[in-house]
Structures are given as structure tokens and as C-alpha cells.
mmCIF file of C-alpha atoms and ligand atoms in Angstrom:
data_model
loop_
_atom_site.group_PDB
_atom_site.id
_atom_site.type_symbol
_atom_site.label_atom_id
_atom_site.label_comp_id
_atom_site.label_asym_id
_atom_site.label_seq_id
_atom_site.Cartn_x
_atom_site.Cartn_y
_atom_site.Cartn_z
ATOM 1 C CA MET A 1 -4.662 5.057 -8.783
ATOM 2 C CA ARG A 2 -7.856 4.339 -6.645
ATOM 3 C CA ILE A 3 -8.352 6.778 -3.875
ATOM 4 C CA LEU A 4 -11.038 5.802 -1.439
ATOM 5 C CA SER A 5 -12.089 7.097 2.061
ATOM 6 C CA GLY A 6 -15.592 7.271 3.985
ATOM 7 C CA ILE A 7 -16.898 9.231 6.647
ATOM 8 C CA GLN A 8 -19.680 8.460 9.422
ATOM 9 C CA PRO A 9 -22.757 10.579 9.475
ATOM 10 C CA SER A 10 -22.566 10.779 13.306
ATOM 11 C CA GLY A 11 -22.980 14.619 13.262
ATOM 12 C CA ASP A 12 -22.422 17.783 11.491
ATOM 13 C CA PHE A 13 -19.083 18.020 9.619
ATOM 14 C CA HIS A 14 -16.540 20.268 11.412
ATOM 15 C CA LEU A 15 -13.092 21.924 10.286
ATOM 16 C CA GLY A 16 -11.365 18.820 11.465
ATOM 17 C CA ASN A 17 -13.195 16.753 9.267
ATOM 18 C CA TYR A 18 -12.790 19.160 6.309
ATOM 19 C CA PHE A 19 -8.938 19.463 6.378
ATOM 20 C CA GLY A 20 -8.364 16.196 7.821
ATOM 21 C CA MET A 21 -10.397 14.105 5.129
ATOM 22 C CA ILE A 22 -12.792 15.961 3.014
ATOM 23 C CA ALA A 23 -10.444 18.392 1.539
ATOM 24 C CA GLN A 24 -8.050 15.663 0.782
ATOM 25 C CA MET A 25 -10.579 13.617 -1.134
ATOM 26 C CA VAL A 26 -11.973 16.791 -3.166
ATOM 27 C CA ALA A 27 -7.953 17.345 -4.140
ATOM 28 C CA ALA A 28 -7.663 13.889 -5.026
ATOM 29 C CA GLN A 29 -10.037 14.210 -7.758
ATOM 30 C CA GLU A 30 -7.384 15.749 -9.662
ATOM 31 C CA LYS A 31 -5.230 13.003 -9.284
ATOM 32 C CA GLY A 32 -7.133 9.648 -9.652
ATOM 33 C CA GLU A 33 -10.038 7.761 -9.201
ATOM 34 C CA VAL A 34 -12.017 8.949 -6.202
ATOM 35 C CA PHE A 35 -14.350 6.725 -4.420
ATOM 36 C CA ALA A 36 -16.359 8.315 -1.303
ATOM 37 C CA PHE A 37 -18.964 6.938 0.546
ATOM 38 C CA ILE A 38 -21.055 7.803 3.595
ATOM 39 C CA ALA A 39 -20.366 5.184 6.463
ATOM 40 C CA ASN A 40 -23.815 4.783 7.739
ATOM 41 C CA TYR A 41 -23.171 1.276 8.811
ATOM 42 C CA HIS A 42 -20.262 2.375 10.878
ATOM 43 C CA ALA A 43 -22.369 5.259 12.628
ATOM 44 C CA MET A 44 -24.814 2.524 13.903
ATOM 45 C CA THR A 45 -22.075 1.997 16.639
ATOM 46 C CA SER A 46 -22.837 5.106 17.977
ATOM 47 C CA VAL A 47 -26.321 6.525 16.830
ATOM 48 C CA PHE A 48 -29.352 4.482 18.377
ATOM 49 C CA ASP A 49 -32.170 6.427 16.909
ATOM 50 C CA GLY A 50 -33.304 5.408 13.420
ATOM 51 C CA ALA A 51 -35.024 8.807 12.688
ATOM 52 C CA LYS A 52 -31.737 10.552 13.541
ATOM 53 C CA LEU A 53 -29.586 8.416 11.732
ATOM 54 C CA ARG A 54 -31.473 8.696 8.566
ATOM 55 C CA SER A 55 -31.525 12.530 8.566
ATOM 56 C CA GLN A 56 -27.901 12.683 9.474
ATOM 57 C CA THR A 57 -27.062 10.188 6.826
ATOM 58 C CA ILE A 58 -28.764 12.435 4.267
ATOM 59 C CA GLU A 59 -27.355 15.812 5.753
ATOM 60 C CA ALA A 60 -23.970 14.090 5.568
ATOM 61 C CA ALA A 61 -24.296 13.411 1.881
ATOM 62 C CA ARG A 62 -25.358 16.850 1.076
ATOM 63 C CA ALA A 63 -22.555 18.378 2.980
ATOM 64 C CA PHE A 64 -20.000 16.210 1.108
ATOM 65 C CA LEU A 65 -21.444 17.010 -2.236
ATOM 66 C CA SER A 66 -21.364 20.862 -1.179
ATOM 67 C CA LEU A 67 -17.825 20.519 -0.466
ATOM 68 C CA GLY A 68 -16.653 19.521 -3.746
ATOM 69 C CA ILE A 69 -17.135 15.972 -4.371
ATOM 70 C CA ASP A 70 -18.062 15.730 -8.195
ATOM 71 C CA CYS A 71 -20.266 12.948 -9.053
ATOM 72 C CA ASP A 72 -19.689 13.002 -12.442
ATOM 73 C CA ARG A 73 -15.973 12.382 -12.125
ATOM 74 C CA SER A 74 -16.101 10.485 -8.635
ATOM 75 C CA ILE A 75 -18.089 7.438 -7.349
ATOM 76 C CA PHE A 76 -20.150 8.773 -4.316
ATOM 77 C CA TRP A 77 -22.487 6.295 -2.472
ATOM 78 C CA LEU A 78 -24.261 5.124 0.624
ATOM 79 C CA GLN A 79 -22.107 2.147 2.496
ATOM 80 C CA SER A 80 -25.553 0.298 3.096
ATOM 81 C CA ALA A 81 -26.471 0.416 -0.615
ATOM 82 C CA ILE A 82 -23.869 -2.393 -1.304
ATOM 83 C CA PRO A 83 -24.660 -5.556 0.722
ATOM 84 C CA GLU A 84 -21.450 -7.216 -0.561
ATOM 85 C CA VAL A 85 -19.458 -5.245 2.171
ATOM 86 C CA LEU A 86 -21.195 -6.989 4.941
ATOM 87 C CA GLU A 87 -20.473 -10.474 3.395
ATOM 88 C CA LEU A 88 -16.712 -9.544 2.961
ATOM 89 C CA TYR A 89 -16.864 -8.303 6.706
ATOM 90 C CA TRP A 90 -17.634 -11.686 7.422
ATOM 91 C CA VAL A 91 -15.300 -13.398 5.368
ATOM 92 C CA LEU A 92 -12.497 -11.259 6.448
ATOM 93 C CA SER A 93 -13.485 -11.751 10.052
ATOM 94 C CA GLN A 94 -12.153 -15.243 9.896
ATOM 95 C CA GLN A 95 -8.805 -13.731 9.139
ATOM 96 C CA THR A 96 -8.577 -11.074 12.051
ATOM 97 C CA PRO A 97 -7.117 -12.251 14.940
ATOM 98 C CA ILE A 98 -8.705 -10.685 18.308
ATOM 99 C CA GLY A 99 -5.423 -9.455 19.424
ATOM 100 C CA LEU A 100 -5.210 -7.099 16.371
ATOM 101 C CA LEU A 101 -8.625 -5.653 17.379
ATOM 102 C CA GLU A 102 -7.910 -5.429 21.131
ATOM 103 C CA ARG A 103 -4.826 -3.254 20.298
ATOM 104 C CA ALA A 104 -7.257 -0.659 18.391
ATOM 105 C CA HIS A 105 -6.842 2.759 20.066
ATOM 106 C CA SER A 106 -10.192 3.846 18.885
ATOM 107 C CA PHE A 107 -11.944 1.098 20.440
ATOM 108 C CA LYS A 108 -10.163 1.776 23.794
ATOM 109 C CA ASP A 109 -11.152 5.418 23.516
ATOM 110 C CA LYS A 110 -14.684 5.077 22.654
ATOM 111 C CA THR A 111 -15.283 2.443 25.640
ATOM 112 C CA ALA A 112 -13.315 4.690 28.266
ATOM 113 C CA ARG A 113 -15.618 7.586 27.092
ATOM 114 C CA GLY A 114 -18.550 5.316 27.911
ATOM 115 C CA LEU A 115 -19.871 3.793 24.576
ATOM 116 C CA ALA A 116 -21.107 0.135 25.409
ATOM 117 C CA ALA A 117 -18.112 -2.159 24.408
ATOM 118 C CA SER A 118 -20.416 -4.269 21.951
ATOM 119 C CA HIS A 119 -19.262 -6.738 19.419
ATOM 120 C CA GLY A 120 -20.259 -3.930 16.635
ATOM 121 C CA LEU A 121 -17.978 -1.496 17.964
ATOM 122 C CA PHE A 122 -14.939 -4.027 18.627
ATOM 123 C CA SER A 123 -15.217 -5.204 14.872
ATOM 124 C CA TYR A 124 -15.465 -1.806 13.616
ATOM 125 C CA PRO A 125 -12.005 -1.903 12.183
ATOM 126 C CA VAL A 126 -13.012 -5.265 10.072
ATOM 127 C CA LEU A 127 -16.077 -3.561 8.377
ATOM 128 C CA MET A 128 -13.798 -0.495 7.578
ATOM 129 C CA ALA A 129 -11.235 -3.311 6.198
ATOM 130 C CA ALA A 130 -13.998 -4.617 4.008
ATOM 131 C CA ASP A 131 -14.881 -1.114 2.826
ATOM 132 C CA ILE A 132 -11.209 -0.478 1.682
ATOM 133 C CA LEU A 133 -10.468 -4.105 0.228
ATOM 134 C CA LEU A 134 -13.740 -4.735 -1.566
ATOM 135 C CA TYR A 135 -12.770 -1.953 -4.032
ATOM 136 C CA ASP A 136 -8.955 -2.650 -4.631
ATOM 137 C CA SER A 137 -8.010 0.761 -3.093
ATOM 138 C CA ASP A 138 -4.566 2.142 -3.522
ATOM 139 C CA VAL A 139 -4.558 5.177 -1.143
ATOM 140 C CA VAL A 140 -6.932 5.895 1.909
ATOM 141 C CA PRO A 141 -6.898 9.702 2.883
ATOM 142 C CA VAL A 142 -7.524 9.928 6.413
ATOM 143 C CA GLY A 143 -7.011 12.023 9.787
ATOM 144 C CA LYS A 144 -4.005 10.834 11.911
ATOM 145 C CA ASP A 145 -6.546 9.158 14.182
ATOM 146 C CA GLN A 146 -7.430 6.553 11.497
ATOM 147 C CA ILE A 147 -4.059 5.581 10.444
ATOM 148 C CA GLN A 148 -4.140 2.528 12.554
ATOM 149 C CA HIS A 149 -7.391 1.220 11.043
ATOM 150 C CA VAL A 150 -5.909 1.410 7.656
ATOM 151 C CA GLU A 151 -2.903 -0.384 9.071
ATOM 152 C CA ILE A 152 -5.271 -3.110 10.438
ATOM 153 C CA ALA A 153 -6.873 -3.544 6.835
ATOM 154 C CA ARG A 154 -3.411 -4.053 5.589
ATOM 155 C CA ASP A 155 -2.753 -6.500 8.144
ATOM 156 C CA ILE A 156 -5.816 -8.298 7.680
ATOM 157 C CA ALA A 157 -5.409 -8.584 3.717
ATOM 158 C CA VAL A 158 -1.761 -9.997 4.261
ATOM 159 C CA LYS A 159 -3.218 -12.959 6.179
ATOM 160 C CA PHE A 160 -6.195 -13.198 3.662
ATOM 161 C CA ASN A 161 -3.675 -13.560 0.947
ATOM 162 C CA ASN A 162 -1.491 -15.725 2.762
ATOM 163 C CA GLU A 163 -4.518 -18.230 3.092
ATOM 164 C CA PHE A 164 -6.279 -17.971 -0.320
ATOM 165 C CA GLY A 165 -3.767 -16.444 -2.890
ATOM 166 C CA ALA A 166 -1.241 -13.945 -3.266
ATOM 167 C CA ASP A 167 -2.446 -10.553 -4.964
ATOM 168 C CA LEU A 168 -6.065 -11.458 -4.171
ATOM 169 C CA LEU A 169 -6.540 -8.374 -1.963
ATOM 170 C CA LYS A 170 -4.536 -5.023 -2.707
ATOM 171 C CA LEU A 171 -2.833 -3.816 0.164
ATOM 172 C CA PRO A 172 -3.682 -0.066 0.853
ATOM 173 C CA THR A 173 -1.712 2.613 2.209
ATOM 174 C CA PHE A 174 -3.064 5.673 4.038
ATOM 175 C CA SER A 175 -2.176 9.320 3.335
ATOM 176 C CA VAL A 176 -2.408 12.089 5.995
ATOM 177 C CA PRO A 177 -1.296 15.856 4.972
ATOM 178 C CA GLU A 178 1.428 16.556 7.836
ATOM 179 C CA SER A 179 0.288 20.090 7.995
ATOM 180 C CA VAL A 180 -3.086 19.758 8.936
ATOM 181 C CA ALA A 181 -2.723 16.059 10.551
ATOM 182 C CA VAL A 182 -4.703 17.186 13.713
ATOM 183 C CA VAL A 183 -7.020 20.394 13.648
ATOM 184 C CA PRO A 184 -7.337 22.001 17.173
ATOM 185 C CA GLY A 185 -10.642 22.472 18.717
ATOM 186 C CA LEU A 186 -11.999 25.165 20.661
ATOM 187 C CA ASP A 187 -9.978 24.143 23.726
ATOM 188 C CA GLY A 188 -6.804 23.327 21.766
ATOM 189 C CA ALA A 189 -7.429 19.431 22.194
ATOM 190 C CA LYS A 190 -8.052 17.584 18.892
ATOM 191 C CA MET A 191 -11.394 18.945 17.361
ATOM 192 C CA SER A 192 -13.831 16.259 17.750
ATOM 193 C CA LYS A 193 -17.369 15.651 18.306
ATOM 194 C CA SER A 194 -16.765 13.518 21.084
ATOM 195 C CA TYR A 195 -15.026 16.443 22.858
ATOM 196 C CA LYS A 196 -17.766 18.828 21.944
ATOM 197 C CA ASN A 197 -15.123 21.310 20.834
ATOM 198 C CA THR A 198 -16.068 21.722 17.352
ATOM 199 C CA ILE A 199 -16.693 24.667 14.798
ATOM 200 C CA GLU A 200 -19.191 23.265 12.082
ATOM 201 C CA ILE A 201 -18.806 24.213 8.552
ATOM 202 C CA PHE A 202 -22.388 25.175 7.830
ATOM 203 C CA LEU A 203 -23.178 27.344 10.821
ATOM 204 C CA ASP A 204 -24.998 30.494 10.294
ATOM 205 C CA ARG A 205 -22.991 33.547 10.737
ATOM 206 C CA LYS A 206 -24.146 34.435 14.076
ATOM 207 C CA ALA A 207 -23.626 30.783 15.466
ATOM 208 C CA LEU A 208 -20.061 30.820 13.954
ATOM 209 C CA GLU A 209 -19.135 33.996 15.555
ATOM 210 C CA LYS A 210 -20.223 32.807 18.808
ATOM 211 C CA LYS A 211 -18.425 29.426 18.474
ATOM 212 C CA VAL A 212 -15.290 31.309 17.408
ATOM 213 C CA LYS A 213 -15.335 33.449 20.523
ATOM 214 C CA GLN A 214 -15.355 30.471 22.665
ATOM 215 C CA ILE A 215 -11.645 29.546 21.333
ATOM 216 C CA VAL A 216 -9.404 29.560 24.310
ATOM 217 C CA THR A 217 -6.706 31.926 24.339
ATOM 218 C CA GLN A 218 -3.764 33.321 26.932
ATOM 219 C CA PRO A 219 -4.616 36.409 28.541
ATOM 220 C CA VAL A 220 -2.293 39.178 27.279
ATOM 221 C CA ALA A 221 -2.828 42.878 27.362
ATOM 222 C CA LEU A 222 -3.723 44.371 24.047
ATOM 223 C CA GLU A 223 -0.894 46.616 23.555
ATOM 224 C CA GLU A 224 1.590 43.641 24.210
ATOM 225 C CA PRO A 225 3.084 41.583 21.374
ATOM 226 C CA LYS A 226 1.478 38.061 21.230
ATOM 227 C CA GLU A 227 2.958 34.682 20.745
ATOM 228 C CA TRP A 228 1.544 32.955 17.607
ATOM 229 C CA ARG A 229 3.252 29.758 18.143
ATOM 230 C CA GLY A 230 0.807 27.413 19.888
ATOM 231 C CA ASP A 231 -2.254 29.701 19.679
ATOM 232 C CA PHE A 232 -4.969 28.002 18.492
ATOM 233 C CA VAL A 233 -6.536 31.087 16.765
ATOM 234 C CA TYR A 234 -3.497 31.389 14.791
ATOM 235 C CA ASP A 235 -3.344 27.530 14.026
ATOM 236 C CA LEU A 236 -6.923 27.617 12.689
ATOM 237 C CA CYS A 237 -6.315 30.699 10.821
ATOM 238 C CA ALA A 238 -3.209 29.072 9.100
ATOM 239 C CA LEU A 239 -5.442 26.393 7.636
ATOM 240 C CA PHE A 240 -6.755 29.024 5.498
ATOM 241 C CA LEU A 241 -3.664 30.892 4.618
ATOM 242 C CA ASP A 242 -0.853 30.543 2.076
ATOM 243 C CA GLU A 243 2.706 31.252 3.238
ATOM 244 C CA ASP A 244 2.393 35.155 2.615
ATOM 245 C CA GLY A 245 -1.016 35.281 4.574
ATOM 246 C CA LYS A 246 0.673 33.207 7.450
ATOM 247 C CA ALA A 247 3.739 35.685 7.504
ATOM 248 C CA ALA A 248 1.421 38.480 7.590
ATOM 249 C CA LEU A 249 -0.561 37.525 10.465
ATOM 250 C CA GLN A 250 2.660 36.466 12.537
ATOM 251 C CA LYS A 251 3.603 39.983 11.970
ATOM 252 C CA ARG A 252 0.381 41.224 13.345
ATOM 253 C CA TYR A 253 0.713 38.986 16.547
ATOM 254 C CA GLU A 254 4.217 39.915 17.060
ATOM 255 C CA LYS A 255 3.612 43.851 16.661
ATOM 256 C CA GLY A 256 1.177 44.120 19.532
ATOM 257 C CA GLY A 257 -1.795 46.591 19.398
ATOM 258 C CA GLU A 258 -4.305 43.927 18.490
ATOM 259 C CA GLY A 259 -6.429 42.032 20.934
ATOM 260 C CA HIS A 260 -7.494 38.612 20.609
ATOM 261 C CA GLY A 261 -10.889 39.610 19.645
ATOM 262 C CA ARG A 262 -9.775 40.984 16.437
ATOM 263 C CA PHE A 263 -7.829 37.879 15.571
ATOM 264 C CA LYS A 264 -10.916 36.063 16.299
ATOM 265 C CA ALA A 265 -13.061 38.464 13.819
ATOM 266 C CA TYR A 266 -10.491 37.749 11.147
ATOM 267 C CA LEU A 267 -10.883 33.890 11.709
ATOM 268 C CA THR A 268 -14.490 34.159 11.599
ATOM 269 C CA ASP A 269 -14.203 36.054 8.199
ATOM 270 C CA LEU A 270 -11.798 33.390 7.152
ATOM 271 C CA ILE A 271 -14.079 30.500 7.653
ATOM 272 C CA TRP A 272 -17.178 32.419 6.341
ATOM 273 C CA ASP A 273 -15.407 33.598 3.229
ATOM 274 C CA PHE A 274 -13.732 30.040 2.396
ATOM 275 C CA PHE A 275 -17.035 28.152 2.788
ATOM 276 C CA ALA A 276 -19.395 30.472 0.734
ATOM 277 C CA PRO A 277 -19.289 28.683 -2.600
ATOM 278 C CA ALA A 278 -20.068 25.306 -0.514
ATOM 279 C CA ARG A 279 -22.980 27.139 1.419
ATOM 280 C CA ALA A 280 -24.792 28.177 -1.899
ATOM 281 C CA LYS A 281 -24.527 24.473 -3.191
ATOM 282 C CA TYR A 282 -25.651 23.358 0.090
ATOM 283 C CA ALA A 283 -28.767 25.442 0.289
ATOM 284 C CA ASP A 284 -29.495 24.264 -3.591
ATOM 285 C CA LEU A 285 -29.585 20.587 -3.009
ATOM 286 C CA THR A 286 -32.801 18.956 -1.905
ATOM 287 C CA ASP A 287 -33.156 15.652 -0.332
ATOM 288 C CA GLU A 288 -34.527 14.098 -3.616
ATOM 289 C CA LYS A 289 -31.532 15.439 -5.679
ATOM 290 C CA VAL A 290 -29.074 14.175 -2.995
ATOM 291 C CA LEU A 291 -30.886 10.368 -2.921
ATOM 292 C CA ALA A 292 -30.768 10.479 -6.737
ATOM 293 C CA ILE A 293 -27.103 11.296 -6.794
ATOM 294 C CA LEU A 294 -26.375 8.326 -4.354
ATOM 295 C CA GLU A 295 -28.421 5.799 -6.061
ATOM 296 C CA LEU A 296 -26.183 6.498 -9.349
ATOM 297 C CA GLY A 297 -23.036 6.208 -7.490
ATOM 298 C CA ALA A 298 -24.291 2.922 -5.582
ATOM 299 C CA ALA A 299 -25.001 1.560 -9.087
ATOM 300 C CA LYS A 300 -21.386 2.130 -9.918
ATOM 301 C CA ALA A 301 -19.804 0.893 -6.870
ATOM 302 C CA ARG A 302 -22.145 -2.225 -6.872
ATOM 303 C CA LYS A 303 -20.715 -3.360 -10.060
ATOM 304 C CA ILE A 304 -17.216 -3.476 -8.947
ATOM 305 C CA ALA A 305 -18.222 -5.021 -5.459
ATOM 306 C CA ALA A 306 -20.175 -7.719 -6.988
ATOM 307 C CA GLU A 307 -17.243 -8.744 -9.264
ATOM 308 C CA LYS A 308 -14.680 -8.747 -6.716
ATOM 309 C CA MET A 309 -16.988 -10.806 -4.165
ATOM 310 C CA ARG A 310 -17.493 -13.482 -6.884
ATOM 311 C CA LEU A 311 -13.836 -13.798 -7.067
ATOM 312 C CA ILE A 312 -13.516 -14.016 -3.238
ATOM 313 C CA ARG A 313 -16.470 -16.275 -2.960
ATOM 314 C CA SER A 314 -14.816 -18.917 -5.263
ATOM 315 C CA LYS A 315 -11.629 -18.530 -3.495
ATOM 316 C CA VAL A 316 -13.136 -19.292 0.136
ATOM 317 C CA GLY A 317 -15.656 -22.065 -1.330
ATOM 318 C CA ILE A 318 -18.734 -20.149 -0.571
ATOM 319 C CA ILE A 319 -21.617 -21.426 -3.356
HETATM 320 P P1 LIG B 401 -15.089 13.158 15.136
HETATM 321 O O1 LIG B 401 -13.729 12.945 15.913
HETATM 322 O O2 LIG B 401 -15.381 14.525 15.372
HETATM 323 O O3 LIG B 401 -15.995 12.148 15.685
HETATM 324 P P2 LIG B 401 -14.469 11.404 13.086
HETATM 325 O O4 LIG B 401 -14.004 10.724 13.772
HETATM 326 O O5 LIG B 401 -15.973 11.003 12.445
HETATM 327 O O6 LIG B 401 -14.646 12.749 13.721
HETATM 328 O O7 LIG B 401 -13.679 11.775 11.779
HETATM 329 C C1 LIG B 401 -13.860 11.652 10.154
HETATM 330 C C2 LIG B 401 -12.815 12.057 9.435
HETATM 331 O O8 LIG B 401 -12.323 13.455 9.778
HETATM 332 C C3 LIG B 401 -11.642 11.142 9.740
HETATM 333 O O9 LIG B 401 -10.943 10.803 8.739
HETATM 334 C C4 LIG B 401 -10.991 11.665 10.843
HETATM 335 O O10 LIG B 401 -9.453 11.349 10.753
HETATM 336 C C5 LIG B 401 -11.157 13.149 10.354
HETATM 337 N N1 LIG B 401 -10.843 14.267 11.407
HETATM 338 C C6 LIG B 401 -11.525 14.370 12.230
HETATM 339 N N2 LIG B 401 -11.271 15.269 13.246
HETATM 340 C C7 LIG B 401 -10.145 15.873 12.965
HETATM 341 C C8 LIG B 401 -9.297 16.623 13.392
HETATM 342 N N3 LIG B 401 -9.268 17.275 14.573
HETATM 343 N N4 LIG B 401 -8.094 16.601 12.720
HETATM 344 C C9 LIG B 401 -7.722 16.097 11.372
HETATM 345 N N5 LIG B 401 -8.601 15.259 10.959
HETATM 346 C C10 LIG B 401 -9.792 14.743 11.647
HETATM 347 N N1 LIG B 402 -13.692 5.137 10.522
HETATM 348 C C1 LIG B 402 -13.784 6.152 9.685
HETATM 349 C C2 LIG B 402 -13.890 7.596 10.450
HETATM 350 O O1 LIG B 402 -14.450 7.422 11.596
HETATM 351 C C3 LIG B 402 -14.916 5.995 8.555
HETATM 352 C C4 LIG B 402 -14.763 4.946 7.594
HETATM 353 C C5 LIG B 402 -15.269 3.803 7.528
HETATM 354 C C6 LIG B 402 -13.579 4.633 6.668
HETATM 355 N N2 LIG B 402 -14.915 3.030 6.628
HETATM 356 C C7 LIG B 402 -13.902 3.673 6.257
HETATM 357 C C8 LIG B 402 -12.744 5.767 6.238
HETATM 358 C C9 LIG B 402 -13.080 3.192 4.969
HETATM 359 C C10 LIG B 402 -11.536 5.379 5.271
HETATM 360 C C11 LIG B 402 -11.816 3.974 4.585
HETATM 361 O O2 LIG B 402 -13.557 8.351 10.049
#
């Protein structure tokens, strides 16, 4: 089984990125062939500063590797190292009805928030379809907000296969772990860079404490019992706890006698301890090491991409 996903280097990774996508990809290494990449072409739709895009791209790769992508077992590369993906994007564009893209929530959300409605932003799902279909992916692990994009890739593949030959492109499915489908941010809305409500993974201890303190809570007197259902501090703690850990924390909420400050301190410790091994790896990875790993991964990905594209070219009549 081939499991593929990508992430944009459009800012520092946060808990939503980790539990929504990165953790799934790391765990998938036990189940099948993992293909993971940094979607730097996609990031061009929102990052318009070359130096910034370059440094964020290397940072994103460093973070992904530190969090557990194993480049010996998995293929890990930079989207822009594989020119075939842009070629397939053009080929697929011919099989993409405008209406399909007009229904994309992500495009509507981003333009509503003020991003210019460029052709690149509009056709973003077609490039994503090329990412997925070029490598015959079976499963695409993503957060909830990306489900529609995987469905669009599927629709485009069906249309292409109808035109040029059944089974030419493999139809992908998505996977979203229900328990963490949406990680809440500081204000309880979906954690997202765009909402400025994120808790980044690689903060130093002081900055982490400061962030966690900003989580919105209901004012309840210290000695009173507290409701854990719908409490954002509880929800975030739960991401790091097993069933026993969750039950114990629920008891502490229900018992009263502890304020939210204590629960926030507990959350800070959970985050800090959980990511300690990743922090150590992160500190150890130089830019040179990261670039060398990406290059090795790109060579493996390119072989598969080139072969697939040769077949597609022959079917669509491109010499
Ligand atoms: P952001 O919303 O911060 O810009 P991205 O859109 O770059 O994040 O998301 C990268 C990956 O992380 C996607 O697979 C997305 O579904 C997942 N993801 C992002 N935020 C969350 C969240 N709050 N909960 C679950 N998954 C998330
Ligand atoms: N659009 C995805 C996101 O914002 C990133 C991405 C690009 C992707 N290409 C992909 C995810 C292919 C899965 C498969 O998170």
C-alpha cells in the first residue's frame, strides 16, 4: 500500500499539523510504503518572498524529519525537485471542469480572507491531484480540511481514465483519524496559521508556556468542579493521553480545587515532554544534512514519476 501526503512550508508546524497529518504519516511507516514531500510549489500561492520561502522550505523539511519521517524506509523529497509534477498538472488541467474548482471550500475561504484570487490559487487542487496521481497513491492521510481536495483528485482521475484508458490513474482514498480530525487552537476554533491561534511544535519552554496561557477558558472559581467536555485545555491534553490518562484528568476537572492555571501547566509539560526527542533531532540536523536527504529522496521519487509520465505522455499524444 502506498501512502502519500505533502505539507506546505508556509510557516512553523503546529499541533494541528502534527496530529492532523504528520503523526499519521509517521505511523503509516509501519503499515506501508510512505511517500512524503514538502509542497513548496503550493506554498507559492501564499508566500511571496523568495528568501522566506527558501528558508521555510528547509525548516519544514528539518521539522518533518525530526518528527519521525525515516528517510531509509520512506521516500521524502521536495515537490519542486520533480518537474513531472508540473507537466501532469497541465495534462490534468484539460480534464478539470471549472465548476469542480469553483466548489472548492479552500479557495473560497482563502479569497474571503483576503488572498488574491489568482489562477495559481484557483488551480491549487489540480497540482495537488498531480502530486497524488503521479505516484499511484492508494491512501492520502490529511486533516479534515483537505478531504475535498483528495475527492477532487479522484474526480479528475475518473474523468482522465474515461478519456484515455481505464486504470491509467489509480483512484486515491483519504484517511482522517476521527479522534483528532480537528485540533482546536487557542480560541477553540480550528488551529490554523491563518487564524493566528497556533501552538508551534518547536517553541522554547518560555514561549510555549506563554502560548498555553493564552488558551481561552471559562471563568470558574478555583474550588468549583469544572466541565472538561468542550474545554480546550482538556481537548489539547487529550491528544497526548491514553484512556487511563484521560479518565484521570476528567476526575481532576470534576473534583474541583484546581484552577485552569494548573491544567495549563500540565498541558505545557505534556507538550514539552512529548516533543523532547524531536527537539533533540531538530537541533542536530544541519541545512546540509537536510538538503542531502531531500536529494536522495528526490532521486527515488523521480524514477517513479518519470516512468509514469512516459506512459501518460504516450496516451495523450505528447511527443
Ligand atoms: P494551516 O491551517 O495552519 O495553514 P495547513 O493548511 O498547512 O495548516 O495544513 C497542513 C496539514 O495539517 C493538512 O493535512 C491539514 O489538514 C492538517 N491540519 C492543519 N490544521 C489542523 C487542525 N487544526 N486539525 C487537524 N489537522 C490540521
Ligand atoms: N494542500 C495540502 C495542505 O495544505 C498540501 C498538499 C499538497 C498535499 N499536495 C498534496 C497533501 C498532496 C496531500 C497530498 O495541507
